[in-house]
mmCIF file of C-alpha atoms in Angstrom:
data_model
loop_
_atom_site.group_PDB
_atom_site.id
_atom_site.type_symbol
_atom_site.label_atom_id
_atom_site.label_comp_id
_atom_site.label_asym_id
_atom_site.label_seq_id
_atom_site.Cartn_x
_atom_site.Cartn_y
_atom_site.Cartn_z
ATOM 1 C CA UNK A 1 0.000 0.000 0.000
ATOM 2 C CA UNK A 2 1.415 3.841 -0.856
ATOM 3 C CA UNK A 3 2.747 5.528 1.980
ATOM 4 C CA UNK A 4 -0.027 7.433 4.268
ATOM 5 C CA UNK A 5 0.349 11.234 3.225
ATOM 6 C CA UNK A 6 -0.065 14.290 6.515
ATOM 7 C CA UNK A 7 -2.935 16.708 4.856
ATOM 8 C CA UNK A 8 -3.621 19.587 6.890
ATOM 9 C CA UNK A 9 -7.337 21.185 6.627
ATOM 10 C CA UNK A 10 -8.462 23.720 7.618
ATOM 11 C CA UNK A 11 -11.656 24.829 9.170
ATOM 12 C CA UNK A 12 -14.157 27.069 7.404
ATOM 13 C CA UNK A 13 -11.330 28.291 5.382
ATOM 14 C CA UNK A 14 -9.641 29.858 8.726
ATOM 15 C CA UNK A 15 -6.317 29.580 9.733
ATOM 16 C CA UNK A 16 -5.355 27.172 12.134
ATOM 17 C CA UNK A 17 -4.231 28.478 15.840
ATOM 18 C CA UNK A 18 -0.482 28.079 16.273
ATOM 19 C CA UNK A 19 -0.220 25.993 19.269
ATOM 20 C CA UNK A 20 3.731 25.324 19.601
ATOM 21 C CA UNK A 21 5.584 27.950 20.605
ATOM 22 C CA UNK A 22 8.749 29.213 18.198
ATOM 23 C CA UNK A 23 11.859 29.652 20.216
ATOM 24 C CA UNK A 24 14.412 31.262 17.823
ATOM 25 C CA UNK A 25 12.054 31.843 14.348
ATOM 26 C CA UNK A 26 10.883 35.596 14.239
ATOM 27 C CA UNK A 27 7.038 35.613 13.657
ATOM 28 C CA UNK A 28 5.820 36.305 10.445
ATOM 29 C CA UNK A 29 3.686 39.220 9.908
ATOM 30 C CA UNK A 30 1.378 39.720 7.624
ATOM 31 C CA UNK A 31 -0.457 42.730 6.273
ATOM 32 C CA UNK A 32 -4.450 42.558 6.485
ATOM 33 C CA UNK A 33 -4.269 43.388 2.402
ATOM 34 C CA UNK A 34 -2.193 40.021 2.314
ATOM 35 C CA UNK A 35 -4.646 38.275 4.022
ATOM 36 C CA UNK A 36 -7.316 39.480 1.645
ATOM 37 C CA UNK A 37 -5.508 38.346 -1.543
ATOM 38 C CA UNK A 38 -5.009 35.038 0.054
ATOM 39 C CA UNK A 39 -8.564 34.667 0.723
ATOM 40 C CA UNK A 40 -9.012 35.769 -2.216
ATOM 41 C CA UNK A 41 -7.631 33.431 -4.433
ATOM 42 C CA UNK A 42 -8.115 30.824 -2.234
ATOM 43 C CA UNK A 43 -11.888 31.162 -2.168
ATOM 44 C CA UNK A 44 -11.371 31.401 -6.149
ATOM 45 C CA UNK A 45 -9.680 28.353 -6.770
ATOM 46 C CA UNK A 46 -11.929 26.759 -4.366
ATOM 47 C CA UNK A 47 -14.549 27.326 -7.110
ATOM 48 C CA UNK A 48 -12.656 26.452 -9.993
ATOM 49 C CA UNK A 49 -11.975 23.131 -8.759
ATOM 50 C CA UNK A 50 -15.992 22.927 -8.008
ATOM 51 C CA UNK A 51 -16.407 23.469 -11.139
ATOM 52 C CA UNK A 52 -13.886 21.894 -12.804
ATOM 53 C CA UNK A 53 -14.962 18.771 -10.785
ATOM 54 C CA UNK A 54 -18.348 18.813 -11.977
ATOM 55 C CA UNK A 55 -17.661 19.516 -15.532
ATOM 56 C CA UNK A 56 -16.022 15.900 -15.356
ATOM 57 C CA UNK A 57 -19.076 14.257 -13.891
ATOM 58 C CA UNK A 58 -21.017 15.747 -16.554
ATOM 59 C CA UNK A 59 -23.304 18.298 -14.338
ATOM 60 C CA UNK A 60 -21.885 21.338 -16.386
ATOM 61 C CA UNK A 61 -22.152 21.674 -19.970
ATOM 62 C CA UNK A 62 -19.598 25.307 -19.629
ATOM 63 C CA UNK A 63 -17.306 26.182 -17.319
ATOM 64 C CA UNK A 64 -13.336 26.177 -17.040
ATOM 65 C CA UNK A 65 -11.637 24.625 -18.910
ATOM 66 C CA UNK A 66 -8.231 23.088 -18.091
ATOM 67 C CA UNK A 67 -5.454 23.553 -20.785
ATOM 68 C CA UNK A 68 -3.913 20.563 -22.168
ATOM 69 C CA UNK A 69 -0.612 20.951 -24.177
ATOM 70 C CA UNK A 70 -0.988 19.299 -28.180
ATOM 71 C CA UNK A 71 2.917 19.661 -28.815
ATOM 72 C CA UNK A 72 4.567 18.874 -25.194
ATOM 73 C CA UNK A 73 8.296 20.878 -24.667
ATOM 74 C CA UNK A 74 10.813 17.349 -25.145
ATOM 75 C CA UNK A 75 12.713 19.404 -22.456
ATOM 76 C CA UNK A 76 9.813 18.725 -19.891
ATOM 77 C CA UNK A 77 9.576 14.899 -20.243
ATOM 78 C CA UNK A 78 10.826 13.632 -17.100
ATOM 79 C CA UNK A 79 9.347 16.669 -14.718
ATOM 80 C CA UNK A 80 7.524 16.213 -11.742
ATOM 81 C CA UNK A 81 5.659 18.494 -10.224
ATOM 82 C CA UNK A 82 6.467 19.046 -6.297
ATOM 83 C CA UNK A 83 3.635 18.023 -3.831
ATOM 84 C CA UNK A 84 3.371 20.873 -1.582
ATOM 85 C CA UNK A 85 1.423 19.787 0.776
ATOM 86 C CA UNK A 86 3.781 17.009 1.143
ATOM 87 C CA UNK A 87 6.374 19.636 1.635
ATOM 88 C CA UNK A 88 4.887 21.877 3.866
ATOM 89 C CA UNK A 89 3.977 18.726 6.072
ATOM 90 C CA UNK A 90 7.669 17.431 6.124
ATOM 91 C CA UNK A 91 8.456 21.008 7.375
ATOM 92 C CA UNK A 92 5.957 21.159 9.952
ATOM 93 C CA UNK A 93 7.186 17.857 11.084
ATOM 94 C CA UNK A 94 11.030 18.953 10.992
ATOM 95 C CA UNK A 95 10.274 21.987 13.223
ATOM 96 C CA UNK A 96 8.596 19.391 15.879
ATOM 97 C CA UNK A 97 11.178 16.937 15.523
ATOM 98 C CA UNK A 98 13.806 20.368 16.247
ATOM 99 C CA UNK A 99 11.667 22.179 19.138
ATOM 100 C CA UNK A 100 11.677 18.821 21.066
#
């Protein structure tokens, strides 16, 4: 069986509460216009992916369309793409493994 994968979710599209303490990393601030883009986009993707999902099961006769190359760049062939939540997981687990 493929290795179990971490996947953080979050709640009503809110951000979870930070409940470990960072020693030495400086807090990241952000601005409340940052925040808005972010929930901005987020919330729009959100909907693409509704949408893009339901064009597949055949509920939607329009609606995005997702772009499929006809000639594919030879210099792509063997690319992967990164899974970030993966990623962002491994980090979140590196910073436990370091704090304790």
């Amino acid at each position: 069986s493929p290795a179990q994968k971490l996947v953080f979710n979050r709640v009503n599209g809110k951000r979870p509460q930070v409940l470990l303490h960072q020693v030495s990393a400086p807090e990241e601030c952000y601005t409340l216009a940052h925040e808005e883009n972010v929930r901005f986009v987020y919330e729009a993707w959100q909907q693409v992916e509704q949408q893009l999902d339901g064009s597949r099961s055949g509920d939607s006769a329009c609606g995005p369309v997702q772009y499929v190359e006809k000639t594919p760049n030879p210099g792509l062939k063997n690319f992967v793409p990164i899974d970030l939540e993966e990623w962002w997981a491994q980090q979140f687990l590196a910073k436990i493994e370091n704090c304790s």
